[in-house]
PDB file of N, CA and C in Angstrom:
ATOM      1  N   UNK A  23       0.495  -4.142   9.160  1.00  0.00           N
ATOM      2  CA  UNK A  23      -0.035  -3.029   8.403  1.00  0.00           C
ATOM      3  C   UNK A  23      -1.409  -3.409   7.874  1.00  0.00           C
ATOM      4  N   UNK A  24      -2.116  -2.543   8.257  1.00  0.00           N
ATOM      5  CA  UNK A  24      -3.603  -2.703   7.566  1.00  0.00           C
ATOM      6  C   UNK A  24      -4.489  -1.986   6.685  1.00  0.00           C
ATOM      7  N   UNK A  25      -3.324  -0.898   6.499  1.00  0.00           N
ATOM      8  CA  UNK A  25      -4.173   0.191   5.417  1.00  0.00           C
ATOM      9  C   UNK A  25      -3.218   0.316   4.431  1.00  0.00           C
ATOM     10  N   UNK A  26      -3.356   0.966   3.230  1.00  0.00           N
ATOM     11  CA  UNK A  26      -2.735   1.545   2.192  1.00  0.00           C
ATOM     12  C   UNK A  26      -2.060   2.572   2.804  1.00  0.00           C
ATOM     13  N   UNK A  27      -2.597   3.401   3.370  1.00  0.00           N
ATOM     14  CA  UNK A  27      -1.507   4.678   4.583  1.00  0.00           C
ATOM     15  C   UNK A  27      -0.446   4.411   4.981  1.00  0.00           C
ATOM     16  N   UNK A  28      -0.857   2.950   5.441  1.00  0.00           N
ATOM     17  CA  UNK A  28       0.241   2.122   6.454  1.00  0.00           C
ATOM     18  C   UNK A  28       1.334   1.900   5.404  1.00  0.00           C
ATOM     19  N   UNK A  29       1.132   1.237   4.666  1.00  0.00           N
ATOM     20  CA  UNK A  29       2.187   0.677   3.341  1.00  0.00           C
ATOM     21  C   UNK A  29       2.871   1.801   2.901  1.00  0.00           C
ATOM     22  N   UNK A  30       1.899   3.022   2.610  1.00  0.00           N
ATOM     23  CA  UNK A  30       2.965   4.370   1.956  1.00  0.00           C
ATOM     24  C   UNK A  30       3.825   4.458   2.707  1.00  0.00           C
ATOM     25  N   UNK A  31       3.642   4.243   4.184  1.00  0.00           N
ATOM     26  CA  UNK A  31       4.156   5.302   4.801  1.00  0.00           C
ATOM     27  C   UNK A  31       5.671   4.240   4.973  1.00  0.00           C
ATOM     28  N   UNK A  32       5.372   3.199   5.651  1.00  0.00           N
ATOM     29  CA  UNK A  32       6.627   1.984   5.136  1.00  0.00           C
ATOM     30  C   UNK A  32       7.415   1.849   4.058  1.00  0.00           C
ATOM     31  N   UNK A  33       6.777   2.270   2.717  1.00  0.00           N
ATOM     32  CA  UNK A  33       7.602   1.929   1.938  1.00  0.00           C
ATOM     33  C   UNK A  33       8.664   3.494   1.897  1.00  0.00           C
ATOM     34  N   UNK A  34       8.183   4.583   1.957  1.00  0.00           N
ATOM     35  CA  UNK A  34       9.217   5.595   2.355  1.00  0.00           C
ATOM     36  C   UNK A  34       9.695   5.655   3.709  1.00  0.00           C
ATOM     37  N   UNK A  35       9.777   5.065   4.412  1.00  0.00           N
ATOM     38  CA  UNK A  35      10.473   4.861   5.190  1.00  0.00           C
ATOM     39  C   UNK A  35      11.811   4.222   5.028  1.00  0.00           C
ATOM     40  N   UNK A  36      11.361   2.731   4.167  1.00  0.00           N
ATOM     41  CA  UNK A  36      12.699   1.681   3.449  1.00  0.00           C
ATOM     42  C   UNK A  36      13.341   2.554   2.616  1.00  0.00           C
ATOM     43  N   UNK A  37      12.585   3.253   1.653  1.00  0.00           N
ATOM     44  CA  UNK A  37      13.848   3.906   0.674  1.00  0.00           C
ATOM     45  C   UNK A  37      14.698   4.840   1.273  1.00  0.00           C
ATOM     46  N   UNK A  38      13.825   5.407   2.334  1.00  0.00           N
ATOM     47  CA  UNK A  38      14.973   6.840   2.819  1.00  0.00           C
ATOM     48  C   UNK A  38      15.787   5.671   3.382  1.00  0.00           C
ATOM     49  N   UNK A  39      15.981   4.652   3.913  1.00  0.00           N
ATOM     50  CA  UNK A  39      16.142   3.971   5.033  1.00  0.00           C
ATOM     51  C   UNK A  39      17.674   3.538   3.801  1.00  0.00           C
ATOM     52  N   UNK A  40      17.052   3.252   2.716  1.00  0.00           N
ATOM     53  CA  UNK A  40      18.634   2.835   1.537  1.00  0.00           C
ATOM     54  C   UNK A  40      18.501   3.874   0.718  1.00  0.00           C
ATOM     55  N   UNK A  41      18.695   5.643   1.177  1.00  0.00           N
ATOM     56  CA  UNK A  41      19.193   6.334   0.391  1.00  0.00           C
ATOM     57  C   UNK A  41      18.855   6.814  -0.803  1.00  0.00           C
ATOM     58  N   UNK A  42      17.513   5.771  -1.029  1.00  0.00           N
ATOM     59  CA  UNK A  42      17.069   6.331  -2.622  1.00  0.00           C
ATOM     60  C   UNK A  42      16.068   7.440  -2.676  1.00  0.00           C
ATOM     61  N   UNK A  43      15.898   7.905  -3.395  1.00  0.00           N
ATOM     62  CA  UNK A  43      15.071   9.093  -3.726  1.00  0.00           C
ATOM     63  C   UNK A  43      13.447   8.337  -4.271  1.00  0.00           C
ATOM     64  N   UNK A  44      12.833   9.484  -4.268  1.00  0.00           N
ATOM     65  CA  UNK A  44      11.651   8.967  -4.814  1.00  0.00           C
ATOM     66  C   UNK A  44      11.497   8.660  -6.530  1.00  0.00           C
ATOM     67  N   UNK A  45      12.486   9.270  -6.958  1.00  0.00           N
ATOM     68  CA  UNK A  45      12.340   9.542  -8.679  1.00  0.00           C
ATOM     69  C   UNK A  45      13.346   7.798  -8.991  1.00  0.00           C
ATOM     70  N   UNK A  46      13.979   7.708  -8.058  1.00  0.00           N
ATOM     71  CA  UNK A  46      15.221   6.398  -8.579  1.00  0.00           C
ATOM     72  C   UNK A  46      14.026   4.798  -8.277  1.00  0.00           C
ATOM     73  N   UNK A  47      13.179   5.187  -6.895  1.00  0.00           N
ATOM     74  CA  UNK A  47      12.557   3.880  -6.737  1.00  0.00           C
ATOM     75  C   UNK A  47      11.158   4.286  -8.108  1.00  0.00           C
ATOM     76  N   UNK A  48      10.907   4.810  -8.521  1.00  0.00           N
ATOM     77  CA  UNK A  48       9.551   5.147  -9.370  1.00  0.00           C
ATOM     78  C   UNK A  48      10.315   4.401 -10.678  1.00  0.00           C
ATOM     79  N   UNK A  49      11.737   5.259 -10.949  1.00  0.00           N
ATOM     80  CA  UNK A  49      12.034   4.250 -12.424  1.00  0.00           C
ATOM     81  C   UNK A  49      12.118   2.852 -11.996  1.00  0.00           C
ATOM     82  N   UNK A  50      12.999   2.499 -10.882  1.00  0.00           N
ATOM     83  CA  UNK A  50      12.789   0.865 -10.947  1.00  0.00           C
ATOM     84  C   UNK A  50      11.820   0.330 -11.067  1.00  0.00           C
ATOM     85  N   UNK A  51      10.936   0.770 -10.229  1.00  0.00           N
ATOM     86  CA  UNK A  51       9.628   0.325 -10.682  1.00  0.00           C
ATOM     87  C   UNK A  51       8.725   0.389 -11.573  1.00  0.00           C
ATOM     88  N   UNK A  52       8.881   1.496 -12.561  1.00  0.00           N
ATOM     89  CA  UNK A  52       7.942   1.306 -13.838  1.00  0.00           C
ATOM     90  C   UNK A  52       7.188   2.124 -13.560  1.00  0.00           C
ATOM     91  N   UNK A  53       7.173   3.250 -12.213  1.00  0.00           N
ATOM     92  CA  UNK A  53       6.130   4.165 -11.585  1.00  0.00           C
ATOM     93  C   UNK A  53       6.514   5.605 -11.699  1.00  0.00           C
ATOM     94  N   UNK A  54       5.684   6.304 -12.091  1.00  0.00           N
ATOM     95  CA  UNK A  54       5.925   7.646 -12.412  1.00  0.00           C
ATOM     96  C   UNK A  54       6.239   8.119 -10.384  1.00  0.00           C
ATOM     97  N   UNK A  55       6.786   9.016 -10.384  1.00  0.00           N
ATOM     98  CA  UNK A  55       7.560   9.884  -9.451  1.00  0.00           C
ATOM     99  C   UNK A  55       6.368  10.458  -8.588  1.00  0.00           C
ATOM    100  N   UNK A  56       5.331  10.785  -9.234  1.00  0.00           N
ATOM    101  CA  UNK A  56       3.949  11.644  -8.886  1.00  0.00           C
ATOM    102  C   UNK A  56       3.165  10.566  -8.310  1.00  0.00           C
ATOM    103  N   UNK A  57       3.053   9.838  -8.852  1.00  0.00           N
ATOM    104  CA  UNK A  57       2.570   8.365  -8.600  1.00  0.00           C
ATOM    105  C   UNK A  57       3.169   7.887  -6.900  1.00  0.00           C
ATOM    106  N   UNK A  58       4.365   7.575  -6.994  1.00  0.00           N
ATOM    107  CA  UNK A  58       4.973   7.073  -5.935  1.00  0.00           C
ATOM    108  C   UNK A  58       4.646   8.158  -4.672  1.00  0.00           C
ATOM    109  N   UNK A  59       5.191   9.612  -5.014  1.00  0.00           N
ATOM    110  CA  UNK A  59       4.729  10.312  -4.038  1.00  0.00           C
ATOM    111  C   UNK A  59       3.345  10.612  -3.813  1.00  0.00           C
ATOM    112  N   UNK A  60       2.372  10.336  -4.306  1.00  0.00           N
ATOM    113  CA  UNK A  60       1.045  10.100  -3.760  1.00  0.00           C
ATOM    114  C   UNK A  60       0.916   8.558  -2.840  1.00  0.00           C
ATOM    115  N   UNK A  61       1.436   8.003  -3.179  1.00  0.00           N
ATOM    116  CA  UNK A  61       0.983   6.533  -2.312  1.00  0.00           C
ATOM    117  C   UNK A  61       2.184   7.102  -1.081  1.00  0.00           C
ATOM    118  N   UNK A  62       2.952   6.953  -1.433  1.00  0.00           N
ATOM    119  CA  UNK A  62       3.885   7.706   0.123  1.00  0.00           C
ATOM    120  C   UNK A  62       3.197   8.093   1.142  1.00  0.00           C
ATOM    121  N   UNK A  63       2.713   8.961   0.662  1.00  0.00           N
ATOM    122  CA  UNK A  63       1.659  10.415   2.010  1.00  0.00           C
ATOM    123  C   UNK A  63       0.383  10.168   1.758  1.00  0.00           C
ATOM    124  N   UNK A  64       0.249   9.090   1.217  1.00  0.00           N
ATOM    125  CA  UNK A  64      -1.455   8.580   1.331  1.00  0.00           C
ATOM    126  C   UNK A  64      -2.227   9.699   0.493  1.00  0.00           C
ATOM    127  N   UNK A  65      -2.509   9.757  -0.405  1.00  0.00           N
ATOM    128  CA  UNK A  65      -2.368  10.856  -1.083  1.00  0.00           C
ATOM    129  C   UNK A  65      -3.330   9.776  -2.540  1.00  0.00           C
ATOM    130  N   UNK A  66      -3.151   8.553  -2.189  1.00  0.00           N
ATOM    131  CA  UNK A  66      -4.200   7.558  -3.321  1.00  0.00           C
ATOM    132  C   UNK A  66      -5.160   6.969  -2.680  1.00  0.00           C
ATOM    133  N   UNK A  67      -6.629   6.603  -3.032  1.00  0.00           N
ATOM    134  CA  UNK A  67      -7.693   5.835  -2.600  1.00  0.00           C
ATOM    135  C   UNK A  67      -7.128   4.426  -2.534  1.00  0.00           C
ATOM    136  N   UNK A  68      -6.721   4.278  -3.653  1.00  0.00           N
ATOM    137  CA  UNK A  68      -6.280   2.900  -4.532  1.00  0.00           C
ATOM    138  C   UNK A  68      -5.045   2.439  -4.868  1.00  0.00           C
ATOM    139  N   UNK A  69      -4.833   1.676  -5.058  1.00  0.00           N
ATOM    140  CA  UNK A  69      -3.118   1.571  -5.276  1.00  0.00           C
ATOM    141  C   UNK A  69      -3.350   0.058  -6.312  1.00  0.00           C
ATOM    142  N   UNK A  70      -2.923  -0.232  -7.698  1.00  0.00           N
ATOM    143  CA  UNK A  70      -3.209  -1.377  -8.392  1.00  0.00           C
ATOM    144  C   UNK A  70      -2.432  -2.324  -7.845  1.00  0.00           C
ATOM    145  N   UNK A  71      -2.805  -3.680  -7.765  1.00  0.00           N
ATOM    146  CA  UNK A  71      -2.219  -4.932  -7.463  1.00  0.00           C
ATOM    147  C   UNK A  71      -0.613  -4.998  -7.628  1.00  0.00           C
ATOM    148  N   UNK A  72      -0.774  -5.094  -8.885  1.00  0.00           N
ATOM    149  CA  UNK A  72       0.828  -5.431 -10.097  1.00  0.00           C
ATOM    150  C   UNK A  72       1.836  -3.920  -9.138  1.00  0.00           C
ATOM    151  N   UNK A  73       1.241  -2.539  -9.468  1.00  0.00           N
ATOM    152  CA  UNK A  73       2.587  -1.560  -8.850  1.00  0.00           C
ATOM    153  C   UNK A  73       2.886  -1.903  -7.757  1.00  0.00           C
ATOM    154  N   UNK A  74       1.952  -1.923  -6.925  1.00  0.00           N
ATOM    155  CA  UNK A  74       2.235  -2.769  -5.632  1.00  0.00           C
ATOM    156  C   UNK A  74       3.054  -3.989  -5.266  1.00  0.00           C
ATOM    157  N   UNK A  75       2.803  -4.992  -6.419  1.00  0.00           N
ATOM    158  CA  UNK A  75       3.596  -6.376  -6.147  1.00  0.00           C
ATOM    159  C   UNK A  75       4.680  -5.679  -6.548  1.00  0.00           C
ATOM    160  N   UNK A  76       5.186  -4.789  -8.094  1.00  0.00           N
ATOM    161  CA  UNK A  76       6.247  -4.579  -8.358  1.00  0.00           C
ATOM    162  C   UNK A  76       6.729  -3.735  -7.508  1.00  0.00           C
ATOM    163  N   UNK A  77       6.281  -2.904  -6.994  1.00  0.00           N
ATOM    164  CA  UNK A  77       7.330  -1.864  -6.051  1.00  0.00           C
ATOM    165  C   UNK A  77       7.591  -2.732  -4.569  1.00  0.00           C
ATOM    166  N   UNK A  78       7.143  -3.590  -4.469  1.00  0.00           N
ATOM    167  CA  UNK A  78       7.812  -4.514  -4.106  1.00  0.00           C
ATOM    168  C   UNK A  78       9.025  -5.217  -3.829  1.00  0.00           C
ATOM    169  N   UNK A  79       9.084  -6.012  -5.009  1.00  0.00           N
ATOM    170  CA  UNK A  79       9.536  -6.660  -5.564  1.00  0.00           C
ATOM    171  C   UNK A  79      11.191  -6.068  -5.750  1.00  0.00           C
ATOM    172  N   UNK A  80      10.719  -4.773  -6.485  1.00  0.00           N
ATOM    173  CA  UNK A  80      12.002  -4.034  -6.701  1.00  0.00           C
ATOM    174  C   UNK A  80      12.909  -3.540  -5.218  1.00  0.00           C
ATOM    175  N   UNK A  81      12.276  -3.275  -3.910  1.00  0.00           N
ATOM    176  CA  UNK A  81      12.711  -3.206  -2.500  1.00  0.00           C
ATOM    177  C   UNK A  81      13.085  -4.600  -1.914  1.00  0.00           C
ATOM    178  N   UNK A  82      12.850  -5.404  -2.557  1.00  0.00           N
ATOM    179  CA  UNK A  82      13.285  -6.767  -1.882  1.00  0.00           C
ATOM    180  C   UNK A  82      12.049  -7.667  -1.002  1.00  0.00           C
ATOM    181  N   UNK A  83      10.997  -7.247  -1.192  1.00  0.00           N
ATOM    182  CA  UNK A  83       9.695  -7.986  -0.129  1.00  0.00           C
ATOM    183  C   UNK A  83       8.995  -8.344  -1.063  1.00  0.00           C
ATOM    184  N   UNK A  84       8.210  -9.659  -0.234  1.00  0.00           N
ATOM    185  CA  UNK A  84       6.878  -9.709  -1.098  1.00  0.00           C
ATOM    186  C   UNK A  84       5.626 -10.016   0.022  1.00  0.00           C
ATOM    187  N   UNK A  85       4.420 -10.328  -0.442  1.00  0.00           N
ATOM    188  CA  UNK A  85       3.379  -9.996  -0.246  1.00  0.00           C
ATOM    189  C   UNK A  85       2.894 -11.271   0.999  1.00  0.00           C
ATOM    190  N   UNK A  86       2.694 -11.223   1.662  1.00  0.00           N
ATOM    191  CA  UNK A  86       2.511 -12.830   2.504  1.00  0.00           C
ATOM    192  C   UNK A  86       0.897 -12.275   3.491  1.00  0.00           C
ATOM    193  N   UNK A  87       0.339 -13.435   3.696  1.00  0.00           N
ATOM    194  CA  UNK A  87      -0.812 -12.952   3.945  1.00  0.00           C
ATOM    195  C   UNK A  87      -0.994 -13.890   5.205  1.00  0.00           C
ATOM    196  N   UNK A  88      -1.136 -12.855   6.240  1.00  0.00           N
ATOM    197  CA  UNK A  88      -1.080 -13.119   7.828  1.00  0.00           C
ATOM    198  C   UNK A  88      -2.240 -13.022   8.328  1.00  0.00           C
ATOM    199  N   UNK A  89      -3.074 -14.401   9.057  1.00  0.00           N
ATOM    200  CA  UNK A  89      -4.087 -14.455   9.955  1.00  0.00           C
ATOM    201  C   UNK A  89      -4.083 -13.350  10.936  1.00  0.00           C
ATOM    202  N   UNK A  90      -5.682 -13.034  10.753  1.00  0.00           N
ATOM    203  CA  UNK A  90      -5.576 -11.782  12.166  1.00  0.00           C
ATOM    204  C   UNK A  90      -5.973 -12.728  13.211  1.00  0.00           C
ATOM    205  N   UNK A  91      -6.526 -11.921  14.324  1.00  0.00           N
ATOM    206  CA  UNK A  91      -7.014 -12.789  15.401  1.00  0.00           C
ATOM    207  C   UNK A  91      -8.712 -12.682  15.388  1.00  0.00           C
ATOM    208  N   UNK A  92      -8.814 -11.631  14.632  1.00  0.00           N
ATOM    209  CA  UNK A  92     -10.151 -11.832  14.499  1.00  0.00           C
ATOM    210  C   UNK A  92     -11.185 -12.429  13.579  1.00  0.00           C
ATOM    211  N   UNK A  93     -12.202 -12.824  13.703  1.00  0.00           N
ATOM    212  CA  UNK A  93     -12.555 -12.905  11.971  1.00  0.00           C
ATOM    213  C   UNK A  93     -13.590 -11.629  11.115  1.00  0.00           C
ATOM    214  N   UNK A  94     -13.052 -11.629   9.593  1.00  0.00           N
ATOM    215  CA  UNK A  94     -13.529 -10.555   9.497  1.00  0.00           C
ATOM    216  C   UNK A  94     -14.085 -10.891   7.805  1.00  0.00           C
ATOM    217  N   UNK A  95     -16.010 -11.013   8.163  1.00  0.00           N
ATOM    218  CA  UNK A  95     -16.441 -11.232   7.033  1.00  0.00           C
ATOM    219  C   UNK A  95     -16.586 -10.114   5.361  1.00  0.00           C
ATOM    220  N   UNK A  96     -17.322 -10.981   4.747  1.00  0.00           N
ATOM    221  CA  UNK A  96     -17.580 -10.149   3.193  1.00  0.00           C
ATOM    222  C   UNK A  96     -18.745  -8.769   3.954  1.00  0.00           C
ATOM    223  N   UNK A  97     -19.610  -9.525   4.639  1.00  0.00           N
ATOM    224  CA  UNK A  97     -20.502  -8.720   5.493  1.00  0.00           C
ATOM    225  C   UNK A  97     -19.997  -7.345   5.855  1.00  0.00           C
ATOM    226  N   UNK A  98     -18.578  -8.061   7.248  1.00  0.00           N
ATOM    227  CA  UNK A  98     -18.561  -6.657   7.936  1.00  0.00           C
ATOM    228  C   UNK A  98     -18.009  -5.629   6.558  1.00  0.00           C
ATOM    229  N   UNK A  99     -16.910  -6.049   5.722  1.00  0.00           N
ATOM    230  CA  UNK A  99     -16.590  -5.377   5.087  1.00  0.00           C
ATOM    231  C   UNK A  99     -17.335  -4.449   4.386  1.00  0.00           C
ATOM    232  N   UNK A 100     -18.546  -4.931   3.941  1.00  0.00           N
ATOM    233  CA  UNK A 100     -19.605  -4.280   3.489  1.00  0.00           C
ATOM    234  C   UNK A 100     -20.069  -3.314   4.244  1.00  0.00           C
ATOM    235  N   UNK A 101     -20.676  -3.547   5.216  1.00  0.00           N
ATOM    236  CA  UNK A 101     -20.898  -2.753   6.400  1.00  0.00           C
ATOM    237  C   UNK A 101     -20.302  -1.586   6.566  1.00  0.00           C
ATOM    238  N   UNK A 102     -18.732  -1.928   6.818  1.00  0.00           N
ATOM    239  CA  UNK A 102     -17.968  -0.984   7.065  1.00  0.00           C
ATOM    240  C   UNK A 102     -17.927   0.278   6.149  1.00  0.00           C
ATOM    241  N   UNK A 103     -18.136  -0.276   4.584  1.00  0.00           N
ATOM    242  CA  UNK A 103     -17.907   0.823   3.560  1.00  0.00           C
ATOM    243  C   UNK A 103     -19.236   1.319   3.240  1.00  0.00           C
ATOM    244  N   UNK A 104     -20.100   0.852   3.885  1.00  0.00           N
ATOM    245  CA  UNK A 104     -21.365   1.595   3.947  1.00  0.00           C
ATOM    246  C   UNK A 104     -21.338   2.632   5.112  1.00  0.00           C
ATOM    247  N   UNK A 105     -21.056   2.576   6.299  1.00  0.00           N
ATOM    248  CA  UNK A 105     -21.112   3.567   7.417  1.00  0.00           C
ATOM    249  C   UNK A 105     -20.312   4.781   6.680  1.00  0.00           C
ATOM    250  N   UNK A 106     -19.005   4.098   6.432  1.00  0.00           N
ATOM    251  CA  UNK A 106     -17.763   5.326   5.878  1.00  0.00           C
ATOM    252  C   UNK A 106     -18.297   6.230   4.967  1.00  0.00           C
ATOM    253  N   UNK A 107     -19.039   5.504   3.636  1.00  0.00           N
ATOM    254  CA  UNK A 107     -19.987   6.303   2.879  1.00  0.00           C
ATOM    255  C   UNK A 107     -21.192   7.019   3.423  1.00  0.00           C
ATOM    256  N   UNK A 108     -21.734   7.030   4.102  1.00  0.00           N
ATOM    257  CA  UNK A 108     -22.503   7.314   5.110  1.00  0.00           C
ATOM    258  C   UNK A 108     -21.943   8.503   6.255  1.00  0.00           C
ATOM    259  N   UNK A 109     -20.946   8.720   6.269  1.00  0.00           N
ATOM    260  CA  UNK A 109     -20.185  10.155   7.178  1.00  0.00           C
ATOM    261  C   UNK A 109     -19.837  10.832   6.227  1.00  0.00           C
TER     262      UNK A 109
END
């Protein structure tokens, strides 16, 4: 997964996947309901660190950080959010 899209869309996938609703994983997590269903359907720019680790956390995963095959500098990144701003 490489986007925030990607993650919404995974993490409702797992809950339908164990039955929970969106309002039952938002209290475990400390996350308002509105909240959760915006990151779901991609529906947030941003998503904070901590809800993230915790909504997590509360599904049973955590965060592990996997080599791509490519390399990918501070540069391109820059780059990149300059073109995007730029369309």
């Amino acid at each position: 997964m490489n986007t925030l899209k990607e993650v919404g869309a995974e993490v409702a996938k797992v809950r339908k996947s164990r039955g929970m609703t969106q309002a039952e994983l938002a209290k475990l997590s400390g996350l308002g309901q509105s909240t959760l269903a915006r990151f779901e359907t991609a529906g947030v720019t941003e998503f904070g660190s901590r809800k993230l680790l915790r909504l997590l956390e509360v599904m049973g995963f955590e965060l592990a950080f996997v080599p791509t095959s490519q390399e990918f500098t501070l540069d391109d990144a820059l780059e990149q959010r300059r073109r995007k701003a730029a369309s």
